[in-house]
Amino acid sequence: MTRFEPVIGLEVHCQLGTLSKLFCACANTFGAPPSTLACETCSGQPGALPALNGEALDLALRAALALGCELAERVSFDRKHYSYCDLPKGFQITQARTPLGTGGSLELSSGKHVRIERLHLEEDAAKILHRGGESFVDLNRAGVPLVECVTAPEFASAAEARDGLERLRELLVFVGAGECDMERGSLRCDVNVSLRAADGALGERVEIKNLNSFVHVHDALAHELARQRAMLEGGRAIARETRLWDAERGETRPMREKEGSAEYRWLPEADLPEFALDRARVARLAACLPEPPASRRRRYVEELRLDRELAEVVLESPASSDFFEAALKHSRDPRAIASWMANELRALLRERAHGIAALEELPFKPFDFAELVELASSGRASRPAARTILREMLRSPRAPRELLRALGLERIEEGPELDELCQRALEARPEALADLRAGKLRALEALLGAALALSGGRAHPDAARATLVRLVREQRP
Ligand SMILES: [Zn+2]
């Protein structure tokens, strides 16, 4: 049987998180009432002139730099013509001749690098809404800035392609390019897929468009690879075509073609004169790029010895990773910090304790968090006590140490208070005391449990055990 090797590439569109659109001052906001964010420029009125949004250029440059792309010497734009109801101007402004970035690479979870062929800036089209058999056009999305990132066809499986998209999304989020939410359409993915036979012959390439979740990317590719393999093994030829993924039926099917690329009638965009990229500006952007997530992940797992799973939780967002790093500066126990973030802190944010739902809203500093974790790790506060303090930190400006005292949660390790607690435990459990005197050592655990309960978890277990033993010896009948 012939063996075939998958050849997969990704084309990813990311909406840039700018305040305004790419070529006009209309707000770049998701969820506004349809066509309320549109002006002469983005709705394509005659005579309206585009002006490049510098913030969009900066964000695209950050993305290109983070991927290690070589940057174009000059920035220029082109018109891509086609006639469709989502394109009020009749053309889209994009970068065809000279993409902003070329080369560069994306690091996958396995450590493999996939080359980036090109990264360019372009404007989004309007959105078509289908309601009750009718179609409407929402102009709010027309002119929203996008970066399109095209990888080399170097993914070797559906799972690897999915990982590539996840890693690219993570990188774009960490450099602050945009929110990259596939559900809201601010990150969109097309894939191209073919099979290479053992003799090196490459099959026809099929493009699958508009994949809007990581699961769809994986499933559509897995299905398409199986379809192509079955066709080639049956001696049938694969048509070069564009297909769509039908998630409900679990299959890809051909999409009606708009038109071939030869008919796009490419033209340089004369309303946006080309200009030389400002190298000083690029150097400034490069200097303040954050450490990429792939390198953070490696450091967390290899140097800080976090479990892979814990590292993933910490890397959930730039805010989370930055919080972890900042707390780490005041702690020698990365695992305890990560574990408290992943469990206790996350649980409080999920339940919106004291109205706080995100790390960015926390009223305390990573420094305070590190101190709290230290109180728990050192045993100065029991785990339940530390949890209570953390909850209180969401509304109190006081340091964890102060809260420990103020809330009366300090450990009881010695002194008359501990003696009294243990005495009350002995009196409360006379049968356990009798058992202990009869030589049943397990009864000591019952007495200890009673003492700890009476202290509300504050008594230090070792100290309480020693005190119980001492009291029982002193009070021999
Ligand atoms: Zn506008």
Coordinates of C-alpha atoms and ligand atoms in Angstrom, one line a residue, residues 21 23-27 37-43 139 142-143, ligand 1:
K21 CA -10.1 51.0 12.0
F23 CA -7.8 53.6 7.3
C24 CA -10.3 55.8 9.2
A25 CA -11.2 57.1 12.6
C26 CA -14.3 54.8 13.1
A27 CA -14.1 52.8 16.4
L37 CA -19.5 52.3 13.1
A38 CA -19.0 53.4 9.5
C39 CA -17.9 56.5 7.7
E40 CA -17.3 57.6 4.1
T41 CA -14.0 55.9 4.0
C42 CA -14.8 52.4 5.3
S43 CA -18.2 52.3 3.5
L139 CA -20.5 47.6 8.0
A142 CA -15.5 46.9 7.1
G143 CA -12.0 48.4 7.5
Ligands
ZN1 ZN -14.8 54.6 8.9

